[in-house]
mmCIF file of C-alpha atoms in Angstrom:
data_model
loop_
_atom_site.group_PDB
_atom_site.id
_atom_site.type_symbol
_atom_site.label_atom_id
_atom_site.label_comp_id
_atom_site.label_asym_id
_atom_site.label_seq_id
_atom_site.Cartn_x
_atom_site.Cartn_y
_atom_site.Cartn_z
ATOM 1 C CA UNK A 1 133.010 245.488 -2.091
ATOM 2 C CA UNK A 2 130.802 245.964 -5.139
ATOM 3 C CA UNK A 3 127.676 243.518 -5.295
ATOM 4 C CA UNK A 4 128.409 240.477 -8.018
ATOM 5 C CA UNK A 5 126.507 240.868 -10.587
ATOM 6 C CA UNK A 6 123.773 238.128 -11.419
ATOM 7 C CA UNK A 7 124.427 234.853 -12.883
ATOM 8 C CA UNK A 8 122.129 235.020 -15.972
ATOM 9 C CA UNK A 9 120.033 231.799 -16.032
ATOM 10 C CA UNK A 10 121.371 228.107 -18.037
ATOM 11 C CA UNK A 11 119.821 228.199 -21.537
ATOM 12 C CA UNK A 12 116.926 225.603 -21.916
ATOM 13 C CA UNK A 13 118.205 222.206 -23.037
ATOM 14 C CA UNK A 14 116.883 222.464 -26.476
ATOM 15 C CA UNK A 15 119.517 225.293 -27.469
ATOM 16 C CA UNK A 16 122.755 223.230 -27.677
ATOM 17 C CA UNK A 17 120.794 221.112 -29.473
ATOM 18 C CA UNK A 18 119.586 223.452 -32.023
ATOM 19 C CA UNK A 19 122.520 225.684 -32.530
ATOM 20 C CA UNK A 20 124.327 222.025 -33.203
ATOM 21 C CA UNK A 21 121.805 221.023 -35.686
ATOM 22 C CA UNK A 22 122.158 224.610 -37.786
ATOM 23 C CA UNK A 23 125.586 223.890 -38.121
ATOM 24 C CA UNK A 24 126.694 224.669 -41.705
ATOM 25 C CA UNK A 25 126.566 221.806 -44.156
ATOM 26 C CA UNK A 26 125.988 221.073 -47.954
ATOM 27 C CA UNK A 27 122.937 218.446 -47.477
ATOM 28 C CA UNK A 28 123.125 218.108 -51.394
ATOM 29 C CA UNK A 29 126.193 216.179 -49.950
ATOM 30 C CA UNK A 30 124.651 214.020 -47.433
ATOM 31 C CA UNK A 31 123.642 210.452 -48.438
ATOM 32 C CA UNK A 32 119.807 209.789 -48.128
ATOM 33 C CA UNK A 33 120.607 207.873 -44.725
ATOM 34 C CA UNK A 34 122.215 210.476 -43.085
ATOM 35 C CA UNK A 35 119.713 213.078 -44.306
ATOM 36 C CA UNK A 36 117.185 210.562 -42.692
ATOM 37 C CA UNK A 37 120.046 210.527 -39.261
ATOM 38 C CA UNK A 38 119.529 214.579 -39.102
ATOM 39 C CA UNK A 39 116.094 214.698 -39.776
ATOM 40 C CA UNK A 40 115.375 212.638 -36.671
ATOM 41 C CA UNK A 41 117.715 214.504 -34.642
ATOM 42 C CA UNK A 42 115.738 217.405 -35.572
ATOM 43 C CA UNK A 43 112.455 215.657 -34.721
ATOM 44 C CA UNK A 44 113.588 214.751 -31.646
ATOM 45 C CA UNK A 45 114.019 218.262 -30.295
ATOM 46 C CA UNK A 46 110.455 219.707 -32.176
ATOM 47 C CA UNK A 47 108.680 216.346 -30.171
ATOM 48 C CA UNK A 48 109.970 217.315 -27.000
ATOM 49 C CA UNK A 49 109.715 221.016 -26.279
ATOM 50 C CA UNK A 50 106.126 221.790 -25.453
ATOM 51 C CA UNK A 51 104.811 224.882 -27.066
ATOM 52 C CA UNK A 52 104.236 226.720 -23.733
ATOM 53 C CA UNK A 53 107.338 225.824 -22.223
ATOM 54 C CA UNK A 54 108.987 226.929 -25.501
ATOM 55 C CA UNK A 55 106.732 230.114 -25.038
ATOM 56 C CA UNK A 56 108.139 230.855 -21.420
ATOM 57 C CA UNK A 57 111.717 230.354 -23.144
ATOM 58 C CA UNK A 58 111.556 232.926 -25.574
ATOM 59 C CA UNK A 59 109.875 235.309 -22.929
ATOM 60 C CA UNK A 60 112.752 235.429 -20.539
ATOM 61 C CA UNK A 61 114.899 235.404 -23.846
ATOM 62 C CA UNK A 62 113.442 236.945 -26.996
ATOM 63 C CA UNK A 63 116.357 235.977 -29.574
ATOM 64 C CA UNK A 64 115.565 232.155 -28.749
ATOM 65 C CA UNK A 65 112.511 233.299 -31.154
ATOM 66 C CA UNK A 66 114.911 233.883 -34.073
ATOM 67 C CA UNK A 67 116.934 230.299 -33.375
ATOM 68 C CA UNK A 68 114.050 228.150 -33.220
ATOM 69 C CA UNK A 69 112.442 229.667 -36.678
ATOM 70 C CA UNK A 70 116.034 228.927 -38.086
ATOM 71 C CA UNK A 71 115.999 225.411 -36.381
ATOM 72 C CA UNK A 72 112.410 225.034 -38.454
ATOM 73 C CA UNK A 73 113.369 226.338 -41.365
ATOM 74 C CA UNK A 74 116.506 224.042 -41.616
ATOM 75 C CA UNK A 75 114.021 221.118 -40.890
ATOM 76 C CA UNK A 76 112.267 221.624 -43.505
ATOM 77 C CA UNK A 77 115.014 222.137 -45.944
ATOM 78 C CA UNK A 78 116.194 218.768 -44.669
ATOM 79 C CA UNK A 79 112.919 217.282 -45.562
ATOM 80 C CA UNK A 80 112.986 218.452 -48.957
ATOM 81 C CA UNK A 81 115.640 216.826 -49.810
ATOM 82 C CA UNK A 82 115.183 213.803 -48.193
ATOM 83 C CA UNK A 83 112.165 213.746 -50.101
ATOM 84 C CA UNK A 84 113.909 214.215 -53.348
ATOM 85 C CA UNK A 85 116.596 211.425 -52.685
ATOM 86 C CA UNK A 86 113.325 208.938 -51.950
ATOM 87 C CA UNK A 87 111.686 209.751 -55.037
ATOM 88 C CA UNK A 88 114.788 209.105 -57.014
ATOM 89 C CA UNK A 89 114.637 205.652 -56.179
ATOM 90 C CA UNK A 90 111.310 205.126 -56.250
ATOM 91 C CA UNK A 91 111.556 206.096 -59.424
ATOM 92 C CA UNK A 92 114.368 203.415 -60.468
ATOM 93 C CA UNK A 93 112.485 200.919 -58.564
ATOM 94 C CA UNK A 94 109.130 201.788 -60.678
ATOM 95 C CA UNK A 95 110.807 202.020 -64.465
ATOM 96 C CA UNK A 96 113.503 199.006 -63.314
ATOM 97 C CA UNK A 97 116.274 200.332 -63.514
ATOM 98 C CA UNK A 98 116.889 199.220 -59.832
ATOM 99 C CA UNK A 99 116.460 195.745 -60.072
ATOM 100 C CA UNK A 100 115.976 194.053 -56.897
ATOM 101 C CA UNK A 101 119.180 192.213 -56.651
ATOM 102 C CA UNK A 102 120.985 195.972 -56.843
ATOM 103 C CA UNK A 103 118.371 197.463 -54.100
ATOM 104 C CA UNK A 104 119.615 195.180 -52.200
ATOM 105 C CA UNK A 105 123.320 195.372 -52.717
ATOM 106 C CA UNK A 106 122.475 199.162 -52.117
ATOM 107 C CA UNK A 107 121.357 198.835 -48.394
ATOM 108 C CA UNK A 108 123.225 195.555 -47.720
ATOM 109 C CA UNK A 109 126.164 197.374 -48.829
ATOM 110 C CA UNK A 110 126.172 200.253 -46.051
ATOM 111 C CA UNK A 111 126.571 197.806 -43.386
ATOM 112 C CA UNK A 112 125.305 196.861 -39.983
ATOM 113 C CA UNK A 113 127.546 198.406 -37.453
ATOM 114 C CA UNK A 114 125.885 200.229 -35.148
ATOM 115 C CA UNK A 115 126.225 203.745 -34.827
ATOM 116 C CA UNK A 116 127.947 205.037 -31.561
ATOM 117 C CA UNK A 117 125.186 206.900 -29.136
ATOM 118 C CA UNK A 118 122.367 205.730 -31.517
ATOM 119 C CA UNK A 119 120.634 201.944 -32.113
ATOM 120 C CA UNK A 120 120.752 202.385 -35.481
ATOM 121 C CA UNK A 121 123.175 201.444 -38.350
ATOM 122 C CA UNK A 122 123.713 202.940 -41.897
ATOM 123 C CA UNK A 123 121.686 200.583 -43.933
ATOM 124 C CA UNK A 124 118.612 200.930 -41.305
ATOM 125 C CA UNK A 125 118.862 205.099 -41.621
ATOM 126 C CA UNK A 126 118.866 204.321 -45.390
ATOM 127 C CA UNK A 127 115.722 201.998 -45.656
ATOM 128 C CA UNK A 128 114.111 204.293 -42.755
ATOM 129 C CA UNK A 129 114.530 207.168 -44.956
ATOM 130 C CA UNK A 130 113.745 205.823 -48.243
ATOM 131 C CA UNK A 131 110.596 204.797 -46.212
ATOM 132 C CA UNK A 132 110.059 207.280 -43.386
ATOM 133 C CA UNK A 133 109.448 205.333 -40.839
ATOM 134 C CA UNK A 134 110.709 205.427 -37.571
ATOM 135 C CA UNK A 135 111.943 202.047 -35.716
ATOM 136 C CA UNK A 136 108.604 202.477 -32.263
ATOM 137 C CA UNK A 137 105.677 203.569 -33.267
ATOM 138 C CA UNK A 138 102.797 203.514 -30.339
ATOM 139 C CA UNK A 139 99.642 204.322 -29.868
ATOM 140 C CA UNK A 140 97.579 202.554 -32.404
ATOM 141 C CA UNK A 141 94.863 200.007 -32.122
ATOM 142 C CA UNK A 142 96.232 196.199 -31.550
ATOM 143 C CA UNK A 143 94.394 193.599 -30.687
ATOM 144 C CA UNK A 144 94.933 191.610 -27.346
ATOM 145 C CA UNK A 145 98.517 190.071 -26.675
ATOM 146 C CA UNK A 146 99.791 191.968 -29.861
ATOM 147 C CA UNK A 147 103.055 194.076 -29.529
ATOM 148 C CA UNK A 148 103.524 197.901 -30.041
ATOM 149 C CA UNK A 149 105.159 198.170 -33.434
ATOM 150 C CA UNK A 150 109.090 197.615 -33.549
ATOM 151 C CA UNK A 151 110.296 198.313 -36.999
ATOM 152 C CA UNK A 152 113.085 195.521 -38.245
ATOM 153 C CA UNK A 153 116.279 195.784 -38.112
ATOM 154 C CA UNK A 154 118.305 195.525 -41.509
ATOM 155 C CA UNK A 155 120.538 193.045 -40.566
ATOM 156 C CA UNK A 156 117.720 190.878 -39.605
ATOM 157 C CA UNK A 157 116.030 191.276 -42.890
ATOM 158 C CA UNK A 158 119.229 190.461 -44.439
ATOM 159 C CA UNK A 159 119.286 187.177 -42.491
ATOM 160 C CA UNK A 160 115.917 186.054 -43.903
ATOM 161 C CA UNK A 161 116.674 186.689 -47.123
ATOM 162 C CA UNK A 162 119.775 185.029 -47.032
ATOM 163 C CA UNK A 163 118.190 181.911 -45.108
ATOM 164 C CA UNK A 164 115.013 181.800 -47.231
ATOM 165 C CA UNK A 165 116.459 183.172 -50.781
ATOM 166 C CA UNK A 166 112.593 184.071 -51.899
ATOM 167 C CA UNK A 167 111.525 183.330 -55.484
ATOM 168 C CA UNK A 168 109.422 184.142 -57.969
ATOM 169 C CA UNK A 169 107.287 181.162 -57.035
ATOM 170 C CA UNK A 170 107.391 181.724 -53.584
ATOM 171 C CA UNK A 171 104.682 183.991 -51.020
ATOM 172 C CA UNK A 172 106.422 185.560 -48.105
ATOM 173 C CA UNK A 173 104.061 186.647 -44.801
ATOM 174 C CA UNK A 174 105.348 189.571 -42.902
ATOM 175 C CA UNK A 175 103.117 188.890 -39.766
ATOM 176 C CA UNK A 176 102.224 191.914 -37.599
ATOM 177 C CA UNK A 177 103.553 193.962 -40.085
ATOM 178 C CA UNK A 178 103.766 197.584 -38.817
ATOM 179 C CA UNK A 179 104.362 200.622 -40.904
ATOM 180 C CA UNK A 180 105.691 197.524 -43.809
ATOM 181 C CA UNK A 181 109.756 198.066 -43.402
ATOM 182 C CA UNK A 182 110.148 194.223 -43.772
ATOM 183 C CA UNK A 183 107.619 193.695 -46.844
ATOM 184 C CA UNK A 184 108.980 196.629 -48.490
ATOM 185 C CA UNK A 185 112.210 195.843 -48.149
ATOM 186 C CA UNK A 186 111.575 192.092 -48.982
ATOM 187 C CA UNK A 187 109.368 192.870 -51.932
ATOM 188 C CA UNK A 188 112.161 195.278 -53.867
ATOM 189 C CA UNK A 189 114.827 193.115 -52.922
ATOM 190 C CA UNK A 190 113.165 190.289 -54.223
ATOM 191 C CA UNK A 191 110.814 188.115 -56.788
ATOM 192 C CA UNK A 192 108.980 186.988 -54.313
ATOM 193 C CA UNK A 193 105.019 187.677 -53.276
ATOM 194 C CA UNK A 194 105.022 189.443 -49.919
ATOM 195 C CA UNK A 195 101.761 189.524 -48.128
ATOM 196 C CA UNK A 196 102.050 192.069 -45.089
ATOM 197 C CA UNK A 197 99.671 191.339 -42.745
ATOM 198 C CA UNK A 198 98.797 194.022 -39.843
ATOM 199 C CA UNK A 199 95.576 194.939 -36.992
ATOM 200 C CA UNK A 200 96.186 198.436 -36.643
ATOM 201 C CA UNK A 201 94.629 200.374 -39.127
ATOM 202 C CA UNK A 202 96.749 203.349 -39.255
ATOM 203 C CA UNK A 203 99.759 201.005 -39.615
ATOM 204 C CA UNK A 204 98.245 199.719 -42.921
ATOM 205 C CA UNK A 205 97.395 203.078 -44.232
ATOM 206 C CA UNK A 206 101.059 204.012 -43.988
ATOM 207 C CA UNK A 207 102.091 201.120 -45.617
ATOM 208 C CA UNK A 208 100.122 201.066 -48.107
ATOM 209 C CA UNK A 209 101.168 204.433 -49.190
ATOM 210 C CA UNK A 210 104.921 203.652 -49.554
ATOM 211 C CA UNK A 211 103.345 200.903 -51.251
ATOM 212 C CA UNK A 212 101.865 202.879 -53.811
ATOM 213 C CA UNK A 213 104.998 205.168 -54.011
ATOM 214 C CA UNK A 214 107.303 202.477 -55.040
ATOM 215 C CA UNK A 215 104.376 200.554 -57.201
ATOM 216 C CA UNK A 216 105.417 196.841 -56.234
ATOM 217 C CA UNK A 217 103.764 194.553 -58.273
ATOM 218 C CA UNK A 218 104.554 191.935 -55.582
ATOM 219 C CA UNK A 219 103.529 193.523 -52.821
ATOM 220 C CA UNK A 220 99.870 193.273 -50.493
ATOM 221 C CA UNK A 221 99.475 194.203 -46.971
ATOM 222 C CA UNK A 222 96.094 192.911 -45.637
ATOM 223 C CA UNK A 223 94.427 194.689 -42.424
ATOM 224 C CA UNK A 224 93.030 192.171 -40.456
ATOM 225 C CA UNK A 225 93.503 190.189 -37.508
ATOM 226 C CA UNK A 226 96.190 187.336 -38.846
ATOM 227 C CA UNK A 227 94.072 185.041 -36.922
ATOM 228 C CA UNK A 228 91.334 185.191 -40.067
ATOM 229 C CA UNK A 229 93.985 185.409 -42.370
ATOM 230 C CA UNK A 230 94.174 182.473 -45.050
ATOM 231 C CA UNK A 231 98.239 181.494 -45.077
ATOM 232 C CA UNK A 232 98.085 178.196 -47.072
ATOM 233 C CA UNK A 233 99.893 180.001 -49.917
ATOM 234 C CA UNK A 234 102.641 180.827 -47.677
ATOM 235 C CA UNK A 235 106.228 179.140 -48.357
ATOM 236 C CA UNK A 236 108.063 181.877 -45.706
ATOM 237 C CA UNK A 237 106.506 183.387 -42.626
ATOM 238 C CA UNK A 238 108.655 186.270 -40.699
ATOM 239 C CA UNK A 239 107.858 187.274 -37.152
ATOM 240 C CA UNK A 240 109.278 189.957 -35.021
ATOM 241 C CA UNK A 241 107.680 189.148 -31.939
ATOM 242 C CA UNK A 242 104.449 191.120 -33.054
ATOM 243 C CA UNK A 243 102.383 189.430 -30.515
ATOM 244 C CA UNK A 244 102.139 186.771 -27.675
ATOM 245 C CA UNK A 245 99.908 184.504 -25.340
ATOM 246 C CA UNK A 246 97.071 183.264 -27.195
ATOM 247 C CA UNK A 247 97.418 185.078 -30.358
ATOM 248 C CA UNK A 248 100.955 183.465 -30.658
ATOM 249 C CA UNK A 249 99.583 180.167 -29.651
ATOM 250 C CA UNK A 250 96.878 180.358 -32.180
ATOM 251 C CA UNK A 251 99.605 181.370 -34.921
ATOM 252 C CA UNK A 252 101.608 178.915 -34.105
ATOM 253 C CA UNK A 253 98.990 176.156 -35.000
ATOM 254 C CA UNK A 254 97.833 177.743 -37.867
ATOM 255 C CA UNK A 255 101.540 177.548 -39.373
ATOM 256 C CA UNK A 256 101.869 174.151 -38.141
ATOM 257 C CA UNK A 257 99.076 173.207 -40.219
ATOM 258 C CA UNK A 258 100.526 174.697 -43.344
ATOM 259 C CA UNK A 259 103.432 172.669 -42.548
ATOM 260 C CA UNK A 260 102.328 169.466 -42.858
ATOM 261 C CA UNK A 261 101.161 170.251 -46.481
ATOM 262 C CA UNK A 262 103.746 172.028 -47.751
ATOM 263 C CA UNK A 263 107.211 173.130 -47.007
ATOM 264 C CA UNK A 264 107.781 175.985 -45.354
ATOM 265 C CA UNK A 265 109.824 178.131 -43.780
ATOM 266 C CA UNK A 266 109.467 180.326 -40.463
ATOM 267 C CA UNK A 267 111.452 183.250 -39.043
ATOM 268 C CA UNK A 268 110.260 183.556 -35.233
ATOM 269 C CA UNK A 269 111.962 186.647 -33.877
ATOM 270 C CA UNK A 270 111.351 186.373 -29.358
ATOM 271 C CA UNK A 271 111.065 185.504 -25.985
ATOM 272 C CA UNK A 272 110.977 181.876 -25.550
ATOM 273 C CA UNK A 273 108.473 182.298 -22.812
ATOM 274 C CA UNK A 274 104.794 182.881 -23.632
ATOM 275 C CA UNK A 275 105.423 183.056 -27.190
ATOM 276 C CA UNK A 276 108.745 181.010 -28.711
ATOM 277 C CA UNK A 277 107.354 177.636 -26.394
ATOM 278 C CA UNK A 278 104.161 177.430 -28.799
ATOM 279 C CA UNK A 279 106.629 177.189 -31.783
ATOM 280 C CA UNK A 280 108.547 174.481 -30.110
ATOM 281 C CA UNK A 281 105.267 172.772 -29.073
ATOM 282 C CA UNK A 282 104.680 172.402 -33.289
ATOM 283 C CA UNK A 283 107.969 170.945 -33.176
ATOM 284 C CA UNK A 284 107.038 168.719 -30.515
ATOM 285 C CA UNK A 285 104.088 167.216 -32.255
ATOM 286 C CA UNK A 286 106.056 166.290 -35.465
ATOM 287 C CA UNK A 287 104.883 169.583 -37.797
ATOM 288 C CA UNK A 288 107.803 171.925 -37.294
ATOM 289 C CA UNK A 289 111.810 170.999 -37.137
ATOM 290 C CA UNK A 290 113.914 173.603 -35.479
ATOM 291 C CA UNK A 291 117.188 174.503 -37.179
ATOM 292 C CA UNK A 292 120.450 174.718 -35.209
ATOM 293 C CA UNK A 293 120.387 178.060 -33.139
ATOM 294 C CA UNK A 294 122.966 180.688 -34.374
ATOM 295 C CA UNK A 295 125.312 182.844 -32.173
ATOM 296 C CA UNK A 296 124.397 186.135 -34.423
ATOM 297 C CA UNK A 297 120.672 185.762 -34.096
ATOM 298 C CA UNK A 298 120.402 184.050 -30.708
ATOM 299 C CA UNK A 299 116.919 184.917 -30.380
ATOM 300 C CA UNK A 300 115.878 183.713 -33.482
ATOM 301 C CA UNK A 301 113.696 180.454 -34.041
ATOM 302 C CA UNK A 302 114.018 179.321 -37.817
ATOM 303 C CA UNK A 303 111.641 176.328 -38.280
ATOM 304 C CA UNK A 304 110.822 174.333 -41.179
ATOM 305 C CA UNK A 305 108.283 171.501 -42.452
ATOM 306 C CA UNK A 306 109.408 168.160 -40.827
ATOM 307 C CA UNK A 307 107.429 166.156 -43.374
ATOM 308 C CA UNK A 308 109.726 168.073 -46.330
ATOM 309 C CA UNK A 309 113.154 167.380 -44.506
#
């Protein structure tokens, strides 16, 4: 009986992946959110295939070479035009033509169901791409007790805006920032002043760059620690859990203060323990009143003045 002949080896993981992701497609077709959808997918293979793994790959199979360059080349191409579907509306946001009720009727508009496989929806892959920014960033500088950076979810901004309706004489804090998803967002959907305020320097940098790209007139992010941040201007004050222990605790105070001068609003997105308890301990000693809690946003804490009631 004749010898079987060898079982070649399984193809690296990455391949499937790749040969999925070269599929053929018109992306002058795809909507900037789902440019942004396969532009991550595409990232997510280039992050996780070291070079000298990839190396021994093409070794023990030389036309791998010729798939990944394809793979890179499509990535790119995907870039560009992601790029060019960002810059047209930047460009309607700087001359006006998108007004900031219609920006956000754009994103609101796509919906918040989320995607099956992925924890993402439609209108958070179109603000992500408009913005490049991915939802966990890590590695930058924080101070103590402050949280690696979780970008917001667009239903969640929606629900601010829709609690808080921000003005043109209004000043909204984004506290602990990030990469600025929230005040962006905020600022072109909105009259309102939005102060982003964020510890990690790099964070700021990046912010301040979409910043510039979309030329808000309403729009600051501050880099400092919010704990030497002046707030008193402040009429709405979003947190997404972007810190806890004593920073929280000190936060907390610093807001009730503000509220027993003026009315205000706060969006406390958390844990009750370690970080939600020093909001309710405002509330306890008469500065803060807690609204009714909400089925949709169960972990949600929206507080206002109790002298302004």
């Amino acid at each position: 009986m004749p010898p079987s002949a060898p079982v070649p080896p399984a193809p690296p993981w990455w391949v499937e992946r790749a040969e999925a992701l070269l599929a053929p497609s018109d992306l002058r077709t795809l909507g900037l959110g789902a440019q942004w959808e396969l532009l991550e997918r595409f990232s997510f293979v280039q992050e996780n295939v070291e070079p000298e793994l990839l190396l021994l790959d093409v070794r023990a199979r030389p036309e791998l070479q010729a798939l990944w360059a394809a793979m890179q080349a499509r990535a790119l191409r995907v870039t560009e035009a992601l790029d060019a579907a960002g810059d047209d509306v930047a460009q309607q946001l700087r001359t006006g033509v998108l007004s900031p009720a219609r920006f956000r009727e754009q994103w609101e508009g796509l919906g918040f169901i989320e995607a099956t496989g992925r924890a993402s929806t439609a209108a958070d892959d179109w603000l992500e791409g408009l913005l490049r920014i991915s939802r966990i960033t890590t590695g930058q500088d924080r101070p103590p007790f402050g949280q690696v950076n979780l970008a917001s979810r667009a239903q969640r901004i929606s629900d601010f805006l829709s609690i808080t309706s921000p003005g043109p004489r209004d000043t909204v804090y984004d506290l602990g920032c990030g990469n600025g998803k929230f005040a962006i967002t905020v600022a072109a959907s909105s009259s309102a002043r939005v102060k982003g305020v964020e510890y990690g320097q790099t964070y700021v940098e990046s912010a301040r760059r979409n910043s510039q790209r979309f030329a808000l007139p309403n729009l600051e992010f501050i880099h400092a620690d919010v704990r030497d941040v002046d707030m008193s201007d402040g009429t709405a004050f979003y947190l997404y859990f972007p810190f806890w222990g004593e920073v929280a605790h000190a936060v907390a105070r610093m807001l009730g203060d503000v509220a027993r001068k003026r009315d205000i609003t706060v969006y406390a997105s958390g844990p009750r323990h370690d970080y939600g308890e020093h909001f309710l301990e405002q509330v306890s000693q008469g500065a803060l009143r807690l609204e009714p809690r909400r089925h949709d946003f169960a972990d949600v804490m929206v507080l206002r003045s109790a002298a302004f009631a």
